[in-house]
Structures are given as structure tokens and as C-alpha cells.
Short mmCIF file of C-alpha atoms in Angstrom, two decimals:
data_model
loop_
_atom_site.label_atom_id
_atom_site.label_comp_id
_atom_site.label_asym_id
_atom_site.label_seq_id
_atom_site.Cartn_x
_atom_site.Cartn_y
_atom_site.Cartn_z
CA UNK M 305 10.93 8.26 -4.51
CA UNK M 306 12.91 9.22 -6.79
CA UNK M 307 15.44 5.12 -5.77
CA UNK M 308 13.68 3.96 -8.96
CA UNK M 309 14.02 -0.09 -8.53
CA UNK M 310 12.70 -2.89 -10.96
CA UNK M 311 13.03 -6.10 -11.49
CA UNK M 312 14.10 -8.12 -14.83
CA UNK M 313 13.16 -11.92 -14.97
CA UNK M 314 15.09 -14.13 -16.61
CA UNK M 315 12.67 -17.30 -17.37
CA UNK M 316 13.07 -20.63 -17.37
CA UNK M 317 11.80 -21.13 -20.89
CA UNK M 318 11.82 -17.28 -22.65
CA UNK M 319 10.58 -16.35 -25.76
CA UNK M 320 11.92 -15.97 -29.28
CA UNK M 321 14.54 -13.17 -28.43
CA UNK M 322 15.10 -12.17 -31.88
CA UNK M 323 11.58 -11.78 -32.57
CA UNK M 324 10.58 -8.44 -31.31
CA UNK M 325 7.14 -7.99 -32.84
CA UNK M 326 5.54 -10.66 -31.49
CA UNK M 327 6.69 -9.49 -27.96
CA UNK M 328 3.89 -7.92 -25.73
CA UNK M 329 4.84 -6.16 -22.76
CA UNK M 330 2.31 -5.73 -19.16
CA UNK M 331 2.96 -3.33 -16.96
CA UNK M 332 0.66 -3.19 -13.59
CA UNK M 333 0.63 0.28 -11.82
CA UNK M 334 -1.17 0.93 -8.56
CA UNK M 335 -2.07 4.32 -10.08
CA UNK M 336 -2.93 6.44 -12.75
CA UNK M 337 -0.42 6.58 -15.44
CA UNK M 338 -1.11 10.17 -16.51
CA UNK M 339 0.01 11.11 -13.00
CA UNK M 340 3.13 13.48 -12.95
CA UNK M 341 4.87 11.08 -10.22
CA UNK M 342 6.05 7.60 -9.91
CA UNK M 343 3.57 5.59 -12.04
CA UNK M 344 3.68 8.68 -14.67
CA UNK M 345 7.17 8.85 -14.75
CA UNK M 346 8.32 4.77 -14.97
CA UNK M 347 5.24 4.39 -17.81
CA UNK M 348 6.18 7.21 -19.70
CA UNK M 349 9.81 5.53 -19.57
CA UNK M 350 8.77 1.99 -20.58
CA UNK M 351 6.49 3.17 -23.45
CA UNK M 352 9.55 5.19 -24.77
CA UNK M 353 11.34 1.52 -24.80
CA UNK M 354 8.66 -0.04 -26.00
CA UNK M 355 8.46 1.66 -28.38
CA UNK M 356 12.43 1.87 -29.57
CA UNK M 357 13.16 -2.24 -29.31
CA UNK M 358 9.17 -2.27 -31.02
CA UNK M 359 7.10 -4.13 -28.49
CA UNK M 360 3.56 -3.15 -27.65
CA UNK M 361 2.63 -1.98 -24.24
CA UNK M 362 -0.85 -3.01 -22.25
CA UNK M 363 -1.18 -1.52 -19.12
CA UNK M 364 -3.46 -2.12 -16.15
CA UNK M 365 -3.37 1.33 -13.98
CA UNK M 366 -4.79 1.65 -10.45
CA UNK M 367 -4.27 -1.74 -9.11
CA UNK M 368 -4.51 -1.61 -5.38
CA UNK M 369 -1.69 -3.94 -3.31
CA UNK M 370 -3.55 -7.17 -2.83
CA UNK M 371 -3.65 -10.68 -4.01
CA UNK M 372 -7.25 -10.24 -5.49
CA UNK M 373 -6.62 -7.50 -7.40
CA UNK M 374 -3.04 -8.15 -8.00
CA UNK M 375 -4.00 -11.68 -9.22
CA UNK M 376 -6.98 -10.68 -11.49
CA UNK M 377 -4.31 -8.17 -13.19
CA UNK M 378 -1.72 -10.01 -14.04
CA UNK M 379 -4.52 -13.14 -15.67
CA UNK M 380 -5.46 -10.45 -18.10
CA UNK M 381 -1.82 -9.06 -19.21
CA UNK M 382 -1.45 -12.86 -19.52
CA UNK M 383 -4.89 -13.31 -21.32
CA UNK M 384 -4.05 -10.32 -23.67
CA UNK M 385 -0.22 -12.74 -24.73
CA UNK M 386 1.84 -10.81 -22.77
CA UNK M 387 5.55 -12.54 -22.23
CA UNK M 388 7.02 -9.74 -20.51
CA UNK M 389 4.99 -7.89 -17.15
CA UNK M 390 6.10 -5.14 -15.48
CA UNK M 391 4.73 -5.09 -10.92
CA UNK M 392 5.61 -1.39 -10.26
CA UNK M 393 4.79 -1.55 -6.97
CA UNK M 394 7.30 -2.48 -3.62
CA UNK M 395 4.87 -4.73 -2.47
CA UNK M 396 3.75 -6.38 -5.62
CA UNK M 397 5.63 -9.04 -5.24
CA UNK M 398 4.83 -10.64 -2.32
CA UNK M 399 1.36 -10.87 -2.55
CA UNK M 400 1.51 -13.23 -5.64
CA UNK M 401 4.87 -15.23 -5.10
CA UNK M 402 2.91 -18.49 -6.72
CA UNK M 403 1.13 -16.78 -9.93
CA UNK M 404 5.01 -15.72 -10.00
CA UNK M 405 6.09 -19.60 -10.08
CA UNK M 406 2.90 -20.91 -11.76
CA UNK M 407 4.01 -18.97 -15.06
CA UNK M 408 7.67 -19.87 -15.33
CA UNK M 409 7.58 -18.93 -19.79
CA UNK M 410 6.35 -15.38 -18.51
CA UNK M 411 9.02 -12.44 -17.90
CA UNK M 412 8.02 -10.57 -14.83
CA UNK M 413 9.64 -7.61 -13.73
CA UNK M 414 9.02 -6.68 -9.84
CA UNK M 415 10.35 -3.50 -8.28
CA UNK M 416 13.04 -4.83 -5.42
CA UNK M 417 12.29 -4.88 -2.10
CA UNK M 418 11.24 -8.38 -1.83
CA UNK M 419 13.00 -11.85 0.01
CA UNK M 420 10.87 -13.77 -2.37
CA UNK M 421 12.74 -15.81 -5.21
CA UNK M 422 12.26 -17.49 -8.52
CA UNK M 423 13.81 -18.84 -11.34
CA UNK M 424 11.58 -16.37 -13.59
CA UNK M 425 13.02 -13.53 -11.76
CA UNK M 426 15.85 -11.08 -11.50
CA UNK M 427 15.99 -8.05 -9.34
CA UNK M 428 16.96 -5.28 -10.99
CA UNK M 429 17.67 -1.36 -9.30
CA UNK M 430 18.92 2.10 -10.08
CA UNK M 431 20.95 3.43 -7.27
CA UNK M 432 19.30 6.88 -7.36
CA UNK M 433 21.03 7.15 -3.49
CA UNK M 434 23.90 8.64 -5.98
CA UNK M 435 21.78 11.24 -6.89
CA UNK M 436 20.36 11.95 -3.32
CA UNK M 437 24.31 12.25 -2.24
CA UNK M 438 25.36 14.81 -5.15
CA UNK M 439 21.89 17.05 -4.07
CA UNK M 440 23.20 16.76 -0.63
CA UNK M 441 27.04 17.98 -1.16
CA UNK M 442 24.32 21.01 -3.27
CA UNK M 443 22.46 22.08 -0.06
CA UNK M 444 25.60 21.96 2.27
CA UNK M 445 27.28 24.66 -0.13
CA UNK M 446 23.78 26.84 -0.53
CA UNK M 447 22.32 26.19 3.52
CA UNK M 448 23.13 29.01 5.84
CA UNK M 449 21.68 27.45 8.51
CA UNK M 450 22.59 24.27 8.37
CA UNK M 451 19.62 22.40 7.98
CA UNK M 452 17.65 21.16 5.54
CA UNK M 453 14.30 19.42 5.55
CA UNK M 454 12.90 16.38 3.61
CA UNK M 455 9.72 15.48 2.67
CA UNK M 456 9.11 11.79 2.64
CA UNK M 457 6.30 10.09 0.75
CA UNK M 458 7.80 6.47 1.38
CA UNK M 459 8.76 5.24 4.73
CA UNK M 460 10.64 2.35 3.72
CA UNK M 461 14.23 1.11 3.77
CA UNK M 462 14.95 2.29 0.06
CA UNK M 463 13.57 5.83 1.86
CA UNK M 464 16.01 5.37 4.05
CA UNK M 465 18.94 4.48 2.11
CA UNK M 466 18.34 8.04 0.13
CA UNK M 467 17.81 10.05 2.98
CA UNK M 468 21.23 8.55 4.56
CA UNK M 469 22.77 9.36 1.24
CA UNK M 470 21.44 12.85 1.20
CA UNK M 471 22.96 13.51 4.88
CA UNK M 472 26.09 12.15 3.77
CA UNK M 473 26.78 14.43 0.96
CA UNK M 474 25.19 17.20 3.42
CA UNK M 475 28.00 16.40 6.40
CA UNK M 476 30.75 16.42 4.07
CA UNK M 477 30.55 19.97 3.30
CA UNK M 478 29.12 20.94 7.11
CA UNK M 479 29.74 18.32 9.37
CA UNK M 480 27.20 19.49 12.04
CA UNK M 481 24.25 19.50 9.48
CA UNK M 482 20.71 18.20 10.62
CA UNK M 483 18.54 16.77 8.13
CA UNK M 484 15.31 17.07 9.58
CA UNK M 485 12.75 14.32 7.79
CA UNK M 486 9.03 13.86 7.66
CA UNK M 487 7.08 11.31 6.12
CA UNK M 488 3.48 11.58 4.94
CA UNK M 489 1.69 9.92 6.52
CA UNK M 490 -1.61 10.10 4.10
CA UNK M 491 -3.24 12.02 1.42
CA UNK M 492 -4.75 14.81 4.57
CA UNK M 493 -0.69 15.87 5.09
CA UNK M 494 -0.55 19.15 3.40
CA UNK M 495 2.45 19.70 1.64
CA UNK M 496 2.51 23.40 2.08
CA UNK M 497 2.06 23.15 5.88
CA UNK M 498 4.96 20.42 5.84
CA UNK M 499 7.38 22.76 4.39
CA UNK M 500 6.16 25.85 7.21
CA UNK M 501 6.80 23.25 9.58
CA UNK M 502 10.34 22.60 8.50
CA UNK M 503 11.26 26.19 7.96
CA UNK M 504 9.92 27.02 11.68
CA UNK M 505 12.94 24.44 12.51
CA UNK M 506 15.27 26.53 10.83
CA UNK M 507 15.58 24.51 7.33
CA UNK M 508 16.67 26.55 4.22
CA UNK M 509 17.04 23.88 1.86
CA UNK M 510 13.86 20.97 1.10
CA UNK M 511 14.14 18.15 -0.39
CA UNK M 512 11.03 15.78 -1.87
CA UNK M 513 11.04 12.35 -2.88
CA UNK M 514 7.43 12.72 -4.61
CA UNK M 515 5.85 14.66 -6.64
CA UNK M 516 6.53 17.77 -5.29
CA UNK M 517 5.02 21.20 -7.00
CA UNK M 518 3.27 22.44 -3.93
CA UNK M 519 6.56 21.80 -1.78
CA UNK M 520 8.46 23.56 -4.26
CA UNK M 521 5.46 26.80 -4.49
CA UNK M 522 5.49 27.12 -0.69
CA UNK M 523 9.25 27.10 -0.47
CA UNK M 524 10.04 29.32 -3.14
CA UNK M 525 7.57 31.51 -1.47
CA UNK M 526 9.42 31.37 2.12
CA UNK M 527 12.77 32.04 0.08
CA UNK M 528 13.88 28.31 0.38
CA UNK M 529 16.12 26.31 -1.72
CA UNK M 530 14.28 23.49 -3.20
CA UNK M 531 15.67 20.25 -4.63
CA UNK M 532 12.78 18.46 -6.42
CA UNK M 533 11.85 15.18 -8.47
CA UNK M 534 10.69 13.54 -11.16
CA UNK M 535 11.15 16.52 -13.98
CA UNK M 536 13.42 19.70 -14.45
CA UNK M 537 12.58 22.67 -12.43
CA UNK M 538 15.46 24.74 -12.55
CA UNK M 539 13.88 27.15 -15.38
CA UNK M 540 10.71 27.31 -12.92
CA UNK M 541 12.03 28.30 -9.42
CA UNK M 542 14.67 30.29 -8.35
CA UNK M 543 16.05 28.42 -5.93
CA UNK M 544 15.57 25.45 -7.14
CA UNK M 545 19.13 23.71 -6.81
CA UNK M 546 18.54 20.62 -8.94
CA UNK M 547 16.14 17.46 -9.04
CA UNK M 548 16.40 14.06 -9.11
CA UNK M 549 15.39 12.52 -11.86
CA UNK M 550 16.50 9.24 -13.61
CA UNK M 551 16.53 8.90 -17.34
CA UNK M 552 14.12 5.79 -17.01
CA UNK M 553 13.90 5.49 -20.93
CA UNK M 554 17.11 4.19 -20.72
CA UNK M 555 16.97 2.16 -17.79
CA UNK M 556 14.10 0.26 -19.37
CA UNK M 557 16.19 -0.13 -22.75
CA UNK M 558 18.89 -1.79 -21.03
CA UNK M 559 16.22 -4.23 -19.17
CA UNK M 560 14.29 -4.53 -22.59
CA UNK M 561 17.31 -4.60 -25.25
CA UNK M 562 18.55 -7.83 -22.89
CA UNK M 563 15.12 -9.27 -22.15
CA UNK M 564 14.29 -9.36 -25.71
CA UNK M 565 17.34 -9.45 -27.85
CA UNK M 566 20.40 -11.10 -27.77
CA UNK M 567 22.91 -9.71 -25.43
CA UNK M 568 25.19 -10.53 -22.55
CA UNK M 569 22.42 -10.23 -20.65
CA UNK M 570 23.90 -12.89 -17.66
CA UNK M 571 27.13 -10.47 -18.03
CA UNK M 572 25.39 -8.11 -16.01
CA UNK M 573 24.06 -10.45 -13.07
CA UNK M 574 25.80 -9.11 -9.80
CA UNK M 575 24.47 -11.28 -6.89
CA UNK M 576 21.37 -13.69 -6.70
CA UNK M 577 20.07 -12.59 -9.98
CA UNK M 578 20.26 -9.08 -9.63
CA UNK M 579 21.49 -6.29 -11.27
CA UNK M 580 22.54 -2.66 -9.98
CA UNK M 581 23.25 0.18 -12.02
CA UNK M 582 24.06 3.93 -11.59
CA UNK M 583 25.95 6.21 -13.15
CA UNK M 584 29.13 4.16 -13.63
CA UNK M 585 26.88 2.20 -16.11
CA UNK M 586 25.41 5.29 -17.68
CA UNK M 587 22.48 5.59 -16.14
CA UNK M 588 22.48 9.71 -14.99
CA UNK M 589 20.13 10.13 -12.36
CA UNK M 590 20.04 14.10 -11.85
CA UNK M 591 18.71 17.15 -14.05
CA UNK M 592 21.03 19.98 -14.74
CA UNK M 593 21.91 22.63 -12.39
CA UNK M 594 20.21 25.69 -11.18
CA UNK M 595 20.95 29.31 -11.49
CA UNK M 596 21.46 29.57 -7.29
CA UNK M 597 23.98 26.51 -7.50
CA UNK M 598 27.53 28.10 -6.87
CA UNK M 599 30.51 27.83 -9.24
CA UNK M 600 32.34 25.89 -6.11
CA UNK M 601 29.56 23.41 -5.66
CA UNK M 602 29.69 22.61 -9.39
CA UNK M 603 32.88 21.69 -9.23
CA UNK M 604 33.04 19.57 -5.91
CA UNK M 605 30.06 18.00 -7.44
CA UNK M 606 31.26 17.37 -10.63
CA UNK M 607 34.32 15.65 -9.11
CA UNK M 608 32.40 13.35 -7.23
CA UNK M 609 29.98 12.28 -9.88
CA UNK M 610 33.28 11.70 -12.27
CA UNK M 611 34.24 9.39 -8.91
CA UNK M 612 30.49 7.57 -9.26
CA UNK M 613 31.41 7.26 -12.73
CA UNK M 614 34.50 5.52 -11.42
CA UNK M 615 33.40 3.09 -9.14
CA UNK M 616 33.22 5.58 -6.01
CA UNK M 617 30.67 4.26 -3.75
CA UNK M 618 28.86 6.71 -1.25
CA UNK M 619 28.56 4.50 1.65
CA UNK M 620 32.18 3.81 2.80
CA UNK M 621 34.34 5.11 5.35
CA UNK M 622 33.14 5.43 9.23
CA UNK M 623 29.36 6.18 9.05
CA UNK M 624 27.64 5.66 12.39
CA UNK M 625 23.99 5.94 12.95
CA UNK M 626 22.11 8.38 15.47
CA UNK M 627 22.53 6.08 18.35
CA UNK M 628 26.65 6.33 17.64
CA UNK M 629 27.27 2.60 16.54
CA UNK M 630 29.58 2.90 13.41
CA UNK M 631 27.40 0.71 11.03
CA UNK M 632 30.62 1.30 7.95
CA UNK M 633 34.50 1.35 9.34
CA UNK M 634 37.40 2.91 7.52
CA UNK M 635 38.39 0.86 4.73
CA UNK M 636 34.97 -0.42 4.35
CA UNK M 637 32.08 0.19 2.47
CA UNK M 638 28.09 -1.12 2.60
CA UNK M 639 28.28 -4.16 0.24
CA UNK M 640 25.22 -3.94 -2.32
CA UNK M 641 22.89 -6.85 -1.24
CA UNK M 642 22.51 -4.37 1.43
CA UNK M 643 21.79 -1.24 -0.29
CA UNK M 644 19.70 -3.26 -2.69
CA UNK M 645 17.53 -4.43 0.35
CA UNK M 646 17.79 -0.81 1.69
CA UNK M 647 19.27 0.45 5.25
CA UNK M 648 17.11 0.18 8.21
CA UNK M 649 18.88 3.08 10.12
CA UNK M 650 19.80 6.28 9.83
CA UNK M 651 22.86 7.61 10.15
CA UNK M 652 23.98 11.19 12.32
CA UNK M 653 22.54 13.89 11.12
CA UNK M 654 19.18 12.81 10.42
CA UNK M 655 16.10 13.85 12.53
CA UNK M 656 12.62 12.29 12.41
CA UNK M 657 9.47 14.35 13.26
CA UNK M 658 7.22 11.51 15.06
#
């Protein structure tokens, strides 16, 4: 999933700000960092920041979730004078809350999706969603039947939050869209036989929130619209509408430039130490488009990213869920300690293959 979240820490004693060079940064990924996905993707976008503000980077790759092997990681980033580490996991955090509190002059950085607090740490999230809704309002304009599919490699509220977006932007151009979802449930889920199984239900358009090149082979091969992640793809495949893809060079810059040098940093705190940023702040979160997008969709899409850009937020308005119960009323809109925790529903439109 492309709803890249991370967490800054703010600590109770920090280092020398202005002294970049003798700033070491730890990162902890619970894969390989060569891999073209999500630990491939945020590395390649922290080393890039590293390397501009002119830290070093030490990595630990392949850390399973776990307090043993969580724990023994983050003693060696520590052990090798790290100030500044990096959990790129969801569910880092809680397995080490009091390592967390036991190092109070260390800077960790936790993707969100955590209850737990500290006064070394700062949540800190992209709202890819934005993204997700834009790719949507793509697919309504391009689907002639209606219904798209989408491949889920996360089933977790932040999943959720992006496939609600992605049916909202769908309904507004064809307000009796399906979105027809399936998460994987393990490695043995083929991705090619996920995508025949979607277009046996009639979906012309998929959508991936993983790394996604077999999903994208198999549906170019049916004649499917494709909308991918984590790189550009629209030179590749045909029908390849657009991908998601945050620019998470600079979304580590902005964590790193305040982390490390002087800045308004605290400027930026929204809610209970967290920060939130999309593409009002400058962070873009989407390739450019493909060949098969129409001039129309450009331009209703355009429009509402200059709205993003403005302080338009996707979830507001009447949205109910599937069972009917209107979960946003007119006038409203999902406040951002929610999205930032992620939506446990989804809303009409979206079907789940159990």
C-alpha cells in the first residue's frame, strides 16, 4: 500500500540539530530493501534524504514483527550511534512500546497505526487516500462496465481508508459502480488468477496496492485497464491509467530537514503529535497520466487535485457504508484523527470476496 505512513519523534532531549554529520540514521525493514515494493520504495526514499541533509544510513532489512527480533534490531542501530531510527513496519510499534520509552535521547520514527504514545514520538502520514480518489474519478471515466477490481495486499484500516477513497472518486462519475476487493491472503494467492477472477465478475479496470507487475501482465493481457504502484508504468502498458506513487524523497526531507535542522518543526504538529500531509503541502502522490486516460478525465481530475491542493478533503458530504448507515452527513467531513487511525468500514460500492 501505496497510504505511505511514518512516524517522526520529537525527543525529549535531541541531538545537536545543526550538526548534521555527526547524525546517524536506522532504519528497520521487515524485508529486503532491494525489493521493488514497500521496503524498496521507502529505503530508496530515505537514502535519497540521507543523503541531501548528509546523514549516514544503517539499515537492518528482514526483521520479522516480534519483540525478539524487533528488540535485538533496534540495540544494534543504537550500538552502531544511531540518534534517529526509522520502524517501517504497522506493527512495529507495539511490540517494543518500552525500548521506545527506555531511549527517550533517540529519534524513532514508527509508521502510524498505533494507540501507543511517547514523548520521543510523533506520528507522522501521507494521505495517499488522495491519490486512491483521483485513480478512482480515472476508472469511472475509462470502465464500461462499471466495475473495477482491487487487489489488496494489506487488510487493515489504512487498506480500508484507500479502498473507500478509490470508490468514492469511482461513484462520482457512475454512481452505481461496484468495487469488487480481494485481499491476499498469503504468498500461495496468485496474482494472475486474482485478476481472472475479477474479470469473470465483470471488472475492466484493477487496481493494486502492492507490487503489482504480474497484475498488471495478466490484465493487459485480458484487455484491462490497470492502475498500478510504486513506479511509472504508463510507458509499459497500454492501459495502464496511472499509478500511485508518492515522491517519498521528499516526504523524508521534510521529516529529516525538521528532525535535524532548525525549522518550525512544532509548526507542523496537527493533533497529539502528529503530522498529515498530502498534496496541499506538496507532497504529489500520483505518476503522470497514461495514453488511454481521456482528455475529459484529465480535466475533472485536474480540477479536483487543484481542490486537494486547496484544502478539499475527499471524505465529506453524505457517505454511508454498505449496511446504509451514513457514517459522513452533509456539511461534514471525517476529521483526521480518524483517517490517520484508518476507517473500519466500507462505504457503498465496495464488495469483498470472502
Amino acid at each position: 500500500i501505496l497510504f505511505v505512513i511514518v512516524a517522526v519523534v520529537y525527543a525529549v532531549e535531541t541531538p545537536d540539530r545543526n550538526k548534521n554529520n555527526q547524525n546517524r540514521i536506522g532504519a528497520v525493514f521487515n524485508g529486503a530493501v532491494s525489493d521493488r515494493g514497500w521496503n524498496g520504495k521507502n529505503y530508496e526514499g530515505l537514502l535519497n534524504a540521507c543523503n541531501e541533509v548528509g546523514t549516514i544510513l544503517i539499515t537492518e532489512e528482514r526483521v520479522a514483527v516480534g519483540r525478539e527480533e524487533e528488540t535485538a534490531a533496534v540495540h544494534r542501530l543504537i550500538e552502531n550511534d544511531c540518534t534517529i531510527i526509522f520502524l517501517t513496519d504497522f506493527d512495529y510499534t507495539d511490540k517494543i512500546p518500552d525500548i521506545i520509552k527506555a531511549n527517550p535521547n533517540i529519534n524513532f520514527y514508527a509508521v502510524a497505526g498505533s494507540d501507543f504514545k511517547s514523548k520521543n514520538l510523533t506520528y507522522y502520514a501521507a494521505r495517499s487516500y488522495e491519490a486512491r480518489y483521483i485513480s478512482g474519478i480515472l476508472a469511472g471515466y475509462s470502465s464500461n462496465s462499471g466495475k473495477a477490481g482491487y487487489i489488496s495486499e494489506y487488510d487493515n484500516n489504512a487498506s480500508k481508508t484507500e479502498i473507500n477513497a478509490f470508490v468514492t472518486g469511482f461513484r462520482k462519475v457512475n454512481h452505481s459502480a461496484e468495487l469488487h476487493v480481494i485481499y491476499k491472503k498469503d504468498e500461495s494467492d496468485e496474482n494472475r488468477k486474482l485478476v481472472d477472477k475479477l474479470a469473470a465478475k465483470g471488472c475492466d479496470c484493477i487496481s493494486s496496492d502492492g507490487e503489482c507487475s504480474e497484475i498488471m501482465d495478466e490484465a493487459e493481457k485480458l484487455n484491462l485497464y490497470t492502475i498500478g504502484c510504486y513506479e511509472d508504468r504508463t510507458s509499459i502498458y497500454d492501459k495502464n491509467l496511472v499509478n500511485i506513487c508518492c515522491d517519498l524523497t521528499e516526504l523524508y526531507r521534510c521529516i529529516l530537514s525538521d528532525c535535524i535542522i532548525e525549522s518550525d518543526y512544532e509548526n507542523h504538529l496537527l493533533f497529539d503529535n502528529c503530522i498529515y500531509v498530502g498534496m496541499k503541502d506538496g507532497i504529489f502522490l500520483m505518476t503522470s497520466y497514461g495514453k488511454a486516460v481521456s482528455k475529459e478525465a484529465v480535466m475533472v481530475a485536474e480540477r479536483e487535485i487543484a481542490g486537494l491542493e486547496n484544502s478539499y478533503t475527499v471524505f465529506s458530504g453524505n457517505i454511508r457504508d454498505t449496511n446504509g448507515l451514513y457514517r459522513c452527513l452533509k456539511g461534514e467531513n471525517i476529521p483526521d484523527n480518524l483517517l490517520l487511525k484508518g476507517i473500519d468500514w466500507y462505504a457503498r460500492g465496495v464488495l469483498v470476496d470472502e
